[in-house]
mmCIF file of C-alpha atoms in Angstrom:
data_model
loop_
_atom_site.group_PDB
_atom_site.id
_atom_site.type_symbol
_atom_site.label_atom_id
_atom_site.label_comp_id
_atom_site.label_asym_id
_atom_site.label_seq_id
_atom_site.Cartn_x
_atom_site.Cartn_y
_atom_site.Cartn_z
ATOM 1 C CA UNK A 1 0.000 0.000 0.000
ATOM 2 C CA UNK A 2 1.025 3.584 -0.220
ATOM 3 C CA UNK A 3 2.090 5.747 2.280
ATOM 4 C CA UNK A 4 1.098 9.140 2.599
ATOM 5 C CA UNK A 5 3.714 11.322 2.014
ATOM 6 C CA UNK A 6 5.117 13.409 5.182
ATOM 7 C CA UNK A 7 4.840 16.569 5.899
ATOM 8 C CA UNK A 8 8.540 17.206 5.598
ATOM 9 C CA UNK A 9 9.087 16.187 1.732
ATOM 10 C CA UNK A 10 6.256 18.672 0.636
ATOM 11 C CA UNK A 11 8.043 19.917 -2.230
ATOM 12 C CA UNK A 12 7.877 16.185 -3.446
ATOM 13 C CA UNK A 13 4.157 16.316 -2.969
ATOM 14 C CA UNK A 14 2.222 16.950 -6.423
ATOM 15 C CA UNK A 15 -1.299 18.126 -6.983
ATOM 16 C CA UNK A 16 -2.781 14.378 -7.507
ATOM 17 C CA UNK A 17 -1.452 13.668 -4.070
ATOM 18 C CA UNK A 18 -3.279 16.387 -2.657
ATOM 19 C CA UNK A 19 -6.281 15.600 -4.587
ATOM 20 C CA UNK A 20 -6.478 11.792 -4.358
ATOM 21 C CA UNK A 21 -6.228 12.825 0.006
ATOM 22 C CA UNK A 22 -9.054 15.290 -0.736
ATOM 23 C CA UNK A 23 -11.228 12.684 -2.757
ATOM 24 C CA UNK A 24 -11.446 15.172 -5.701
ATOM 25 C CA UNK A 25 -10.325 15.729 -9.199
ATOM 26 C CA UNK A 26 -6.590 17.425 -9.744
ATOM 27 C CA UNK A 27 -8.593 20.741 -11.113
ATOM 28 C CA UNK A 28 -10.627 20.816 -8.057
ATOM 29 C CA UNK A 29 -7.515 21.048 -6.376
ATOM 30 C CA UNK A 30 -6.049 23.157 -8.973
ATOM 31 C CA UNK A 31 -8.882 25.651 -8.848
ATOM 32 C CA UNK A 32 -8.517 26.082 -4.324
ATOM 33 C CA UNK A 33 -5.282 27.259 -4.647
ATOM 34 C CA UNK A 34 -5.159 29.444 -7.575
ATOM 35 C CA UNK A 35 -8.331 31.244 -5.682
ATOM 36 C CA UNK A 36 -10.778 30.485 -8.297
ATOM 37 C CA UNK A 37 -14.053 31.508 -6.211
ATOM 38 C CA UNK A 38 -16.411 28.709 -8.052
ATOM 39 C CA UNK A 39 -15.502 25.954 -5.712
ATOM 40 C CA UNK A 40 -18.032 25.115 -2.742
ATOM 41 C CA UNK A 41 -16.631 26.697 0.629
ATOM 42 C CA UNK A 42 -17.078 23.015 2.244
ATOM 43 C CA UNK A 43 -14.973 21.251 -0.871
ATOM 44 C CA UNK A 44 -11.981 24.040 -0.275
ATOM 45 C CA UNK A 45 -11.662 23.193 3.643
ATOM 46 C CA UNK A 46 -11.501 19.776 2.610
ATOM 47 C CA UNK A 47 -8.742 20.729 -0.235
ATOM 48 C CA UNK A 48 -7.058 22.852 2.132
ATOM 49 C CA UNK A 49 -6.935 20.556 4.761
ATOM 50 C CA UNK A 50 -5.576 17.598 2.372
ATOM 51 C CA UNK A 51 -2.572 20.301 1.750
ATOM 52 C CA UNK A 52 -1.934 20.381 5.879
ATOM 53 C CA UNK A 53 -1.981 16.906 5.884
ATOM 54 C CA UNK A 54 0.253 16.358 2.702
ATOM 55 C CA UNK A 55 2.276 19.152 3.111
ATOM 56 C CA UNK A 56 2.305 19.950 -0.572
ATOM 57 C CA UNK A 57 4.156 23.282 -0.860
ATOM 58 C CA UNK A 58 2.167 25.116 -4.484
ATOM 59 C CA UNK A 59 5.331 25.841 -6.764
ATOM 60 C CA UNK A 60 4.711 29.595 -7.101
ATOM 61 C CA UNK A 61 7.529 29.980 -9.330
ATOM 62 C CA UNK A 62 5.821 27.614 -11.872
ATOM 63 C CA UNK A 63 2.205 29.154 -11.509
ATOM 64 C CA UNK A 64 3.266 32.533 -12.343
ATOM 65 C CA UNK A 65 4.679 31.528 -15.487
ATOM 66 C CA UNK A 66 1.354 30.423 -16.093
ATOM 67 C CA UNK A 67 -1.005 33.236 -14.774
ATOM 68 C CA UNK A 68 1.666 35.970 -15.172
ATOM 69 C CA UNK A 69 0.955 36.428 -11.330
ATOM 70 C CA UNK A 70 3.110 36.447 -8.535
ATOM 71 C CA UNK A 71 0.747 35.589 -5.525
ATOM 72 C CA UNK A 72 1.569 38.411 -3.558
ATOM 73 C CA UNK A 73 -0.685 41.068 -2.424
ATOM 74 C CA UNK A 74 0.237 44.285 -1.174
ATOM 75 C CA UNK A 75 -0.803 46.306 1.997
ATOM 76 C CA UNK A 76 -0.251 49.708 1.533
ATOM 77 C CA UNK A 77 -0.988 52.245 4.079
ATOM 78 C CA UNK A 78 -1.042 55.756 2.695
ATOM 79 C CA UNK A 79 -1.249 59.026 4.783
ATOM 80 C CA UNK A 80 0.469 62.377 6.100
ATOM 81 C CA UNK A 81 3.598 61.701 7.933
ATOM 82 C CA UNK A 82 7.085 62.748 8.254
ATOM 83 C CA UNK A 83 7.719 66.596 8.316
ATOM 84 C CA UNK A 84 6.098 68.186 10.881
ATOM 85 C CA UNK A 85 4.889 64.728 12.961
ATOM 86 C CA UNK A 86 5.159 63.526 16.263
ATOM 87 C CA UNK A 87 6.648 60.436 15.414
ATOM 88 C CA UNK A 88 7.279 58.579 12.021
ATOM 89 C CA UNK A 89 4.507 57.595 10.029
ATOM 90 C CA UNK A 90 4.985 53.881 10.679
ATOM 91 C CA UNK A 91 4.891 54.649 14.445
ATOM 92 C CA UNK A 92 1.643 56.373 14.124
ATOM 93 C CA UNK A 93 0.129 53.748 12.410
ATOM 94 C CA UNK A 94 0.939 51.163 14.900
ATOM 95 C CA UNK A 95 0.248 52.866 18.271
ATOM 96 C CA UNK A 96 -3.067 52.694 16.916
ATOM 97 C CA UNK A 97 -5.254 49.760 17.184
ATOM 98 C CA UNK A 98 -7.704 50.338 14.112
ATOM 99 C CA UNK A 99 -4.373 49.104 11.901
ATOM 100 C CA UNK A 100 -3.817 46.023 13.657
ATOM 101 C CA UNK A 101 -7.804 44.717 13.481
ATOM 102 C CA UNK A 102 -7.404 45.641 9.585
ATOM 103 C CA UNK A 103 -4.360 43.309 9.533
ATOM 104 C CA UNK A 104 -5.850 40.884 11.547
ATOM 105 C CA UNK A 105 -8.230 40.763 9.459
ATOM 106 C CA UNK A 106 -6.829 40.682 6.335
ATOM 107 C CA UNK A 107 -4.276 38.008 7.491
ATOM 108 C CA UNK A 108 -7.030 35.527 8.474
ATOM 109 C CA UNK A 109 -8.331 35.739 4.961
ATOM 110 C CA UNK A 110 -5.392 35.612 3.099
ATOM 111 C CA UNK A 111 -3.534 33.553 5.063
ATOM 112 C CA UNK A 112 -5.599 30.245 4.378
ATOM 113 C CA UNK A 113 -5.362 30.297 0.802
ATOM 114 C CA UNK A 114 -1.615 30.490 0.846
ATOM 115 C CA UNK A 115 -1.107 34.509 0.939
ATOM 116 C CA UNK A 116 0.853 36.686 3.130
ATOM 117 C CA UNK A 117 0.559 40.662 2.319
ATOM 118 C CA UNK A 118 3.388 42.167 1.693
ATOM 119 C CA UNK A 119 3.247 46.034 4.164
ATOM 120 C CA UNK A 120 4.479 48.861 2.376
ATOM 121 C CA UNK A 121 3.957 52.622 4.085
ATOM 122 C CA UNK A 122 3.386 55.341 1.536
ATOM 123 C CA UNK A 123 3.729 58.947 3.047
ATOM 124 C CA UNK A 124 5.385 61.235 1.265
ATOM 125 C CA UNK A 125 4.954 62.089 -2.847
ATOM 126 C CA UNK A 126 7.997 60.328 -3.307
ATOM 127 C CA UNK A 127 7.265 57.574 -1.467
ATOM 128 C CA UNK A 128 3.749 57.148 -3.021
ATOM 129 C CA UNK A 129 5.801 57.080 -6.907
ATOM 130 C CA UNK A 130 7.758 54.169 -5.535
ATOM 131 C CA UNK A 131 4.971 52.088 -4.388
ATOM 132 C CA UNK A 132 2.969 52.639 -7.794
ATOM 133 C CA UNK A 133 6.264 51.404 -9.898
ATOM 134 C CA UNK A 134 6.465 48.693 -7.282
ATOM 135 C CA UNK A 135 3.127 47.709 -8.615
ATOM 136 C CA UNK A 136 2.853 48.642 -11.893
ATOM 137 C CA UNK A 137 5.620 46.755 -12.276
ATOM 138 C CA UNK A 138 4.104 43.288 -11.662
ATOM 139 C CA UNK A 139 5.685 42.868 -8.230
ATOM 140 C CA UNK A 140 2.274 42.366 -6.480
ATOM 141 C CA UNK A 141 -0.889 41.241 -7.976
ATOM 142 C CA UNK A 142 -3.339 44.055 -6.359
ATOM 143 C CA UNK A 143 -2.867 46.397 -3.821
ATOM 144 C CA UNK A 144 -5.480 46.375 -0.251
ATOM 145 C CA UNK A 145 -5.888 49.978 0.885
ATOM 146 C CA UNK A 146 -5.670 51.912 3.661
ATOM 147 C CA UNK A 147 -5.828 55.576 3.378
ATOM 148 C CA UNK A 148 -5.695 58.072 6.392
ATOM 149 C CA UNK A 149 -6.058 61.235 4.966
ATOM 150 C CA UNK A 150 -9.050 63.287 2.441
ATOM 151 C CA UNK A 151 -6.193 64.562 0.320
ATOM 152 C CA UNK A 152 -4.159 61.180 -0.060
ATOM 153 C CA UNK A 153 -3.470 61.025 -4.046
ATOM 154 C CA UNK A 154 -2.759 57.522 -4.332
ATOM 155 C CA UNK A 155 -6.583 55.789 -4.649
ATOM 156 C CA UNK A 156 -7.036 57.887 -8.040
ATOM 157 C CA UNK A 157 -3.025 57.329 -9.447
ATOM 158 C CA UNK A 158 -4.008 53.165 -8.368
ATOM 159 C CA UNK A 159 -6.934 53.391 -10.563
ATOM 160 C CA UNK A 160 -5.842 55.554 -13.562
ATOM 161 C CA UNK A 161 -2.359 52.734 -13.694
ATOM 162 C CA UNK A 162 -4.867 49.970 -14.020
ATOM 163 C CA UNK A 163 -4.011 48.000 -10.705
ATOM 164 C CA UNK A 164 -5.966 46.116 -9.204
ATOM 165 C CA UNK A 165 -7.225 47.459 -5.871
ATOM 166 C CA UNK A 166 -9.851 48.014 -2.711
ATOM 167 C CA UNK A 167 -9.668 50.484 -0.626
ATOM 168 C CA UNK A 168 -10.687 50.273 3.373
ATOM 169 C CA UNK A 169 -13.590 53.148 3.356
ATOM 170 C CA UNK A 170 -15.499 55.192 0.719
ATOM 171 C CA UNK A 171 -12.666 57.362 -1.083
ATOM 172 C CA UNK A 172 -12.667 61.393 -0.389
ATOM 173 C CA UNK A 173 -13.597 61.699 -4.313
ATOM 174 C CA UNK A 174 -15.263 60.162 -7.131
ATOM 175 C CA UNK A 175 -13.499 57.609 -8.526
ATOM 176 C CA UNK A 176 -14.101 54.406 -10.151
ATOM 177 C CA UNK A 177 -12.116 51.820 -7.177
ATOM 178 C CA UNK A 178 -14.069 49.054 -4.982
ATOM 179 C CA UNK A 179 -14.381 49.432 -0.905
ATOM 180 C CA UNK A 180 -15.651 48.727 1.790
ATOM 181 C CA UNK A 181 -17.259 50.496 4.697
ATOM 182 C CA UNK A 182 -18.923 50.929 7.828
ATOM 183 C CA UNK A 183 -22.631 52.959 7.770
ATOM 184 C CA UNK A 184 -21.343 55.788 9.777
ATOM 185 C CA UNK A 185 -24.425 57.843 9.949
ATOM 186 C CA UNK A 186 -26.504 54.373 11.225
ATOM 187 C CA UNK A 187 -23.909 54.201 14.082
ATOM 188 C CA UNK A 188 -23.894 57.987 15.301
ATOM 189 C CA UNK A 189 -27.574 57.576 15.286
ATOM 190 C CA UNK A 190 -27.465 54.518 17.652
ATOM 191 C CA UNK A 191 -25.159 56.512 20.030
ATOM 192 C CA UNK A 192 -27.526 59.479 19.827
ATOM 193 C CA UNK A 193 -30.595 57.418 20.600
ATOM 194 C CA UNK A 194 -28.548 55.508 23.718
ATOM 195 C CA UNK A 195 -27.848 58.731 25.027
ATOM 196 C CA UNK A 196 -31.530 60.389 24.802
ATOM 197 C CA UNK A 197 -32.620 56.901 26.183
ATOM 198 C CA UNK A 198 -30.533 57.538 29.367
ATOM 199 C CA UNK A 199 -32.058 60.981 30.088
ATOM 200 C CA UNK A 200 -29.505 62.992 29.018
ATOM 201 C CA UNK A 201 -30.581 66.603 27.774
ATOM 202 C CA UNK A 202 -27.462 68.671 27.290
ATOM 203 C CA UNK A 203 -25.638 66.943 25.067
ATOM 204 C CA UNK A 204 -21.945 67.404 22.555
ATOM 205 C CA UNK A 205 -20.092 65.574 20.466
ATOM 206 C CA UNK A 206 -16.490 65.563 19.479
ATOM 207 C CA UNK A 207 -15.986 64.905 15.804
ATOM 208 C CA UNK A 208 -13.235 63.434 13.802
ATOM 209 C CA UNK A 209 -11.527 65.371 11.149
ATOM 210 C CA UNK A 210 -13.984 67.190 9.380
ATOM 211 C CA UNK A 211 -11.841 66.620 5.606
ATOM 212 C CA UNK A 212 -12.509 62.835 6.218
ATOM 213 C CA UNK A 213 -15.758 61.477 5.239
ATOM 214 C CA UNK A 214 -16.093 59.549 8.028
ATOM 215 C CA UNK A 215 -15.841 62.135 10.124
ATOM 216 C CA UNK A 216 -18.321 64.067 8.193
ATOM 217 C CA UNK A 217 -21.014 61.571 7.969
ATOM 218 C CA UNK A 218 -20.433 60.420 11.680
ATOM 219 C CA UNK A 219 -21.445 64.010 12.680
ATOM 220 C CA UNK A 220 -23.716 64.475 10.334
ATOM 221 C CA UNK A 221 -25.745 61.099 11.036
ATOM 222 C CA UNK A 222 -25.341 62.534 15.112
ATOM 223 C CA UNK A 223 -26.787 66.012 14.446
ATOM 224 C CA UNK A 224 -29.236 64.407 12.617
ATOM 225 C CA UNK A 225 -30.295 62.134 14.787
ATOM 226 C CA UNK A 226 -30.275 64.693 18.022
ATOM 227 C CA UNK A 227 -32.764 66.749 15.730
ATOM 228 C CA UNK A 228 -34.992 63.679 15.495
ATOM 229 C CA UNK A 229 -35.374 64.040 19.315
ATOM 230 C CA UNK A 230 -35.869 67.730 19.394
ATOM 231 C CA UNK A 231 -32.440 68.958 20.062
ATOM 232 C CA UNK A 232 -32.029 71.940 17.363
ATOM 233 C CA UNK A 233 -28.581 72.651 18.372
ATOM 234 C CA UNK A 234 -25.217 70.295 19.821
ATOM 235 C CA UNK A 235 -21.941 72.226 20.247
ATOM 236 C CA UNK A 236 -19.387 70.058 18.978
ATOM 237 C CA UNK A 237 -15.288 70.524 18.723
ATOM 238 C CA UNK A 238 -13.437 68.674 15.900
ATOM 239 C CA UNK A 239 -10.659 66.303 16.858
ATOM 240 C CA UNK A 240 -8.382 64.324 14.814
ATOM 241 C CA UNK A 241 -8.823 60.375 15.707
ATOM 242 C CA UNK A 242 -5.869 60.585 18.099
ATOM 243 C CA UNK A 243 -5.876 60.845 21.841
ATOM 244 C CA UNK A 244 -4.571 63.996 22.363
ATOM 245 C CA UNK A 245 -7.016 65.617 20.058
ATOM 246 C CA UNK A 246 -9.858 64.100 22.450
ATOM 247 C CA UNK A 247 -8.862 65.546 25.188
ATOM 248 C CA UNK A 248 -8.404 69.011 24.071
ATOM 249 C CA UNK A 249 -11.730 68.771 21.886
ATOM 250 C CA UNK A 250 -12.941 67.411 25.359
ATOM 251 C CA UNK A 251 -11.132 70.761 27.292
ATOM 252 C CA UNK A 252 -13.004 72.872 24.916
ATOM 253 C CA UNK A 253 -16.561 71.623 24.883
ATOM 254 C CA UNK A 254 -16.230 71.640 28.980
ATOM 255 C CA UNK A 255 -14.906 75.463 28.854
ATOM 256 C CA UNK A 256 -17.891 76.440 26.358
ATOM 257 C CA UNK A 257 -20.648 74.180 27.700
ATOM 258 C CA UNK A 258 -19.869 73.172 31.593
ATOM 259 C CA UNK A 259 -23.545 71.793 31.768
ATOM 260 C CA UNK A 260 -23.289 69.041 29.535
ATOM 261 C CA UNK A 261 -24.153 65.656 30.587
ATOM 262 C CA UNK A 262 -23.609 63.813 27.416
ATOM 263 C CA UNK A 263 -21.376 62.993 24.590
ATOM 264 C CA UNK A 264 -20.283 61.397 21.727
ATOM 265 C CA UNK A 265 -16.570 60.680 20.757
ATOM 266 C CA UNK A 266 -15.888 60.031 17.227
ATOM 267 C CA UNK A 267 -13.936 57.622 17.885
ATOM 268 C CA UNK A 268 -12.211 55.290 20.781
ATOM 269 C CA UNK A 269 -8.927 57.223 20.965
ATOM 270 C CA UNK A 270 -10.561 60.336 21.069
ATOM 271 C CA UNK A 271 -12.770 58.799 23.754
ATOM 272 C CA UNK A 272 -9.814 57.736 25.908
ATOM 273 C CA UNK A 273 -8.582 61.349 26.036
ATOM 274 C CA UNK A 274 -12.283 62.641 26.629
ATOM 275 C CA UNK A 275 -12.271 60.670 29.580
ATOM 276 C CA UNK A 276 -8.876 62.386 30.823
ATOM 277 C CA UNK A 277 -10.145 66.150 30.532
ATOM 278 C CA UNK A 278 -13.370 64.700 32.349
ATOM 279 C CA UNK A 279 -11.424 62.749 35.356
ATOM 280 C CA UNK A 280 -9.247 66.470 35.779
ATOM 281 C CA UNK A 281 -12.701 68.475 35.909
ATOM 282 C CA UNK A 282 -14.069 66.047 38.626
ATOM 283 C CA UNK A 283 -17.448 65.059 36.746
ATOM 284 C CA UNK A 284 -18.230 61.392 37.111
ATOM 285 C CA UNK A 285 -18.609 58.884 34.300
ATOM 286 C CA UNK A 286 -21.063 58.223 33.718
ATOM 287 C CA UNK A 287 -23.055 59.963 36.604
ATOM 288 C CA UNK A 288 -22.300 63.196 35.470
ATOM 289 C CA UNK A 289 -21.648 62.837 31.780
ATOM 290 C CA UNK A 290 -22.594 59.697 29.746
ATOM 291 C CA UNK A 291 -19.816 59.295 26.991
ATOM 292 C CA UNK A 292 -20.372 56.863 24.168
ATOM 293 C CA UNK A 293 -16.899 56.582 21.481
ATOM 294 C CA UNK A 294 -17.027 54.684 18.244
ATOM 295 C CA UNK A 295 -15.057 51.763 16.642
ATOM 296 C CA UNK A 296 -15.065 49.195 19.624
ATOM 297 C CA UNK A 297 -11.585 49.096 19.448
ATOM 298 C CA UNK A 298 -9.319 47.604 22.215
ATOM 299 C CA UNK A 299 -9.013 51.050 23.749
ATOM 300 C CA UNK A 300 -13.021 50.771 24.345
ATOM 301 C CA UNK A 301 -11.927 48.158 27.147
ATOM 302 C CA UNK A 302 -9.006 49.847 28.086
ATOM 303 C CA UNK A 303 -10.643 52.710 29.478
ATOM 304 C CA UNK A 304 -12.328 53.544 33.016
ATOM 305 C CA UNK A 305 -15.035 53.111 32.981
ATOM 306 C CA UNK A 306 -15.185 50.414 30.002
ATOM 307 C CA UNK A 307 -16.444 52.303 26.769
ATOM 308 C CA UNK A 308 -20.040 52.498 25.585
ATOM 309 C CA UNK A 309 -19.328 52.374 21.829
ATOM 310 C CA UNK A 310 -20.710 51.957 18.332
ATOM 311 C CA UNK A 311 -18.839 48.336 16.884
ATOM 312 C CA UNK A 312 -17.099 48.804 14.062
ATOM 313 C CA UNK A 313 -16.135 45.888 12.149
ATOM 314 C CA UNK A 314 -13.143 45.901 11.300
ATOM 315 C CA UNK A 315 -11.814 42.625 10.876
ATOM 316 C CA UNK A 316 -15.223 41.317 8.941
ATOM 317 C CA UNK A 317 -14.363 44.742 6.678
ATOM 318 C CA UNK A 318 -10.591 43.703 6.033
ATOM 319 C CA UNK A 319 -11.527 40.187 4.927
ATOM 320 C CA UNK A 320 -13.817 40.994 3.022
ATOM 321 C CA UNK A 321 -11.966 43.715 1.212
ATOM 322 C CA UNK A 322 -9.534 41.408 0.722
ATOM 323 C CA UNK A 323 -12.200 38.625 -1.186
ATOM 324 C CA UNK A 324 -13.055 41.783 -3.050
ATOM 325 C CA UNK A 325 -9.419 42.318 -4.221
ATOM 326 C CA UNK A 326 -8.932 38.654 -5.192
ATOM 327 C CA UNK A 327 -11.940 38.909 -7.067
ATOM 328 C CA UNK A 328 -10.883 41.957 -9.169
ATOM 329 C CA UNK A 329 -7.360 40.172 -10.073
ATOM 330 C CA UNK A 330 -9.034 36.620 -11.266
ATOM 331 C CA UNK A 331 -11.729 38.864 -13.460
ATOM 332 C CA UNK A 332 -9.295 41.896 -14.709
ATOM 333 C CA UNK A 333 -11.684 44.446 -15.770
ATOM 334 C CA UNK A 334 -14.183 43.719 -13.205
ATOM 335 C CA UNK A 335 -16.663 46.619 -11.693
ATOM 336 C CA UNK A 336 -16.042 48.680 -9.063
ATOM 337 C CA UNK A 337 -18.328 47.503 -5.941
ATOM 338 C CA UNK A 338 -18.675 48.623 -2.449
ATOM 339 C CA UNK A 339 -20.033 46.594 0.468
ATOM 340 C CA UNK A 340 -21.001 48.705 3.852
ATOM 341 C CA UNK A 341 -21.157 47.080 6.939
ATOM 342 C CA UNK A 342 -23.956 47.473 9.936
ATOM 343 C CA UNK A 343 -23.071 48.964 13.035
ATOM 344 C CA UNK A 344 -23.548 47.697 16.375
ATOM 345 C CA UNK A 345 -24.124 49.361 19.505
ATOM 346 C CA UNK A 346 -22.236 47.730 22.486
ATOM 347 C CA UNK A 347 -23.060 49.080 26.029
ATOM 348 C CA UNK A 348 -20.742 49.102 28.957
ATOM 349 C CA UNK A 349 -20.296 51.126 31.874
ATOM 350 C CA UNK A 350 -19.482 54.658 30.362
ATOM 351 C CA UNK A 351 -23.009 55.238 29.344
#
């Protein structure tokens, strides 16, 4: 009879070993790891789990000569940084926890089907030329994303060089590339109806960045809301996603409007330093002032009290974005789509 072969001679293995394991045809098998979507999600676990047991190792070097594709994906975060900045760009990107539930989630995707994204930061002019020859060039098959500023050029010079791509929220402008998003406006309204629901009357908010879209439509979908319930007018400040910027916005709102008893933080960072300019005025959370953030990040449990915050998901967004991209490079030429996620309001002790 014979033996399986081990794990450790997987670059012996060949694609009728891995299929005759799986109890399916060589193309099945074929198909699963080129990421051809028209295989049933219960027939790829069991392809994927005859390549565990195998240990067949795909010949990537071979494949590409076929499909003129390397099997690499980059992750390009693009964004102000540098001049002027408190730290470098790729410092501010990772003291933040949004980044690493997009990377989480991308990675649990990808990962499965035999990908691992290659990171590439892109803040400068200069910097973003290099990344677009990186890619134009063939060296990655599509690009995933993630943009943290209204300005950023590179969504628009992605599209016009013909790269495949998906970008992680609706672009600043008008342009023809697939995303994905949250409903902002859905989950502002949620906070504003949690805070009417617990009594309170005097009520602010502390935007994001108001070039950002989802800063716009996260205030916008709050005012709106507040209006709903009869509340014609809610001072706000403008922060910029950080924690510093929360606390001042915080500082300010307190100076103009020392009655409030409500709020909502754009954001969980923001909400962390809210919660610092409250503590050094002495009013209670949330006896005095109810304080809801957004994004349900791990900084929502790191504060005290725990966070009352709109879920954003993140990691369902990222690997789905990334299904999106793989999508675009097996059908070159394919639409732009966008998919937008529901919010979810989770309640703690903050509000």
């Amino acid at each position: 009879m014979r033996q399986d072969p081990s794990p450790s001679s997987g670059s012996s293995i060949t694609l009728e070993d891995v299929a005759r394991a799986a109890g399916v045809s060589r193309s099945t098998v074929s198909r699963v790891i080129n990421g051809i979507r028209n295989v049933d999600p219960a027939i790829q676990e069991t392809v994927r789990q005859a390549i565990a047991t195998t240990g067949y190792v795909p010949n990537h070097a071979a494949r590409s000569l076929v499909t003129r594709r390397t099997g690499a994906i980059a992750l390009v975060v693009s964004g102000a940084g540098g001049e002027g900045a408190d730290a470098p760009f790729p410092g501010q990107v990772f003291a933040d926890p949004f980044f690493g539930r997009v990377v989480g989630g991308i990675v649990s995707f990808l990962r499965p089907r035999g990908i691992h994204p290659i990171l590439m930061f892109a803040e400068t002019a200069e910097i973003h030329a290099q990344v677009l020859t990186h890619l134009r060039h063939g060296n990655a098959d599509g690009a995933l994303l993630v943009s943290t500023h209204a300005a950023d050029p590179l969504p628009r010079l992605l599209v016009e060089a013909r790269v495949p791509a998906v970008l992680f929220a609706r672009p600043a402008e008008p342009i023809p590339i697939s995303y994905v998003d949250v409903d902002h406006r859905a989950g502002a309204k949620l906070a504003a109806d949690h805070l009417v629901a617990r009594g309170r009357r005097r009520v602010a908010t502390v935007s994001g960045p108001l070039d950002v879209p989802a800063g716009q439509s996260r205030l916008t979908g709050f005012l709106e809301a507040m209006a709903a319930h009869g509340h014609a007018y809610v001072p706000h400040a403008e922060g910029g996603f950080t924690h510093h910027s929360g606390e001042a916005a915080m500082e300010r709102l307190l100076t103009e409007q020392p009655g409030l008893d409500g709020v909502f933080v754009a954001n969980d960072l923001m909400a962390q330093g809210a919660l610092v300019a409250l503590r050094h005025h002495g009013r209670r959370v949330p006896e005095d002032v109810a304080v809801v953030g957004f994004d349900d990040s791990s900084a929502a449990t790191a504060c005290r009290p725990p966070l009352t915050t709109v879920r954003h998901p993140v990691e369902d967004m990222a690997g789905e974005m990334a299904r999106m991209l793989l999508a675009h490079i097996e059908q070159p030429g394919r639409p732009a789509t966008a998919k937008i996620f529901d919010p979810v309001l989770v309640v703690r002790d903050s509000a």
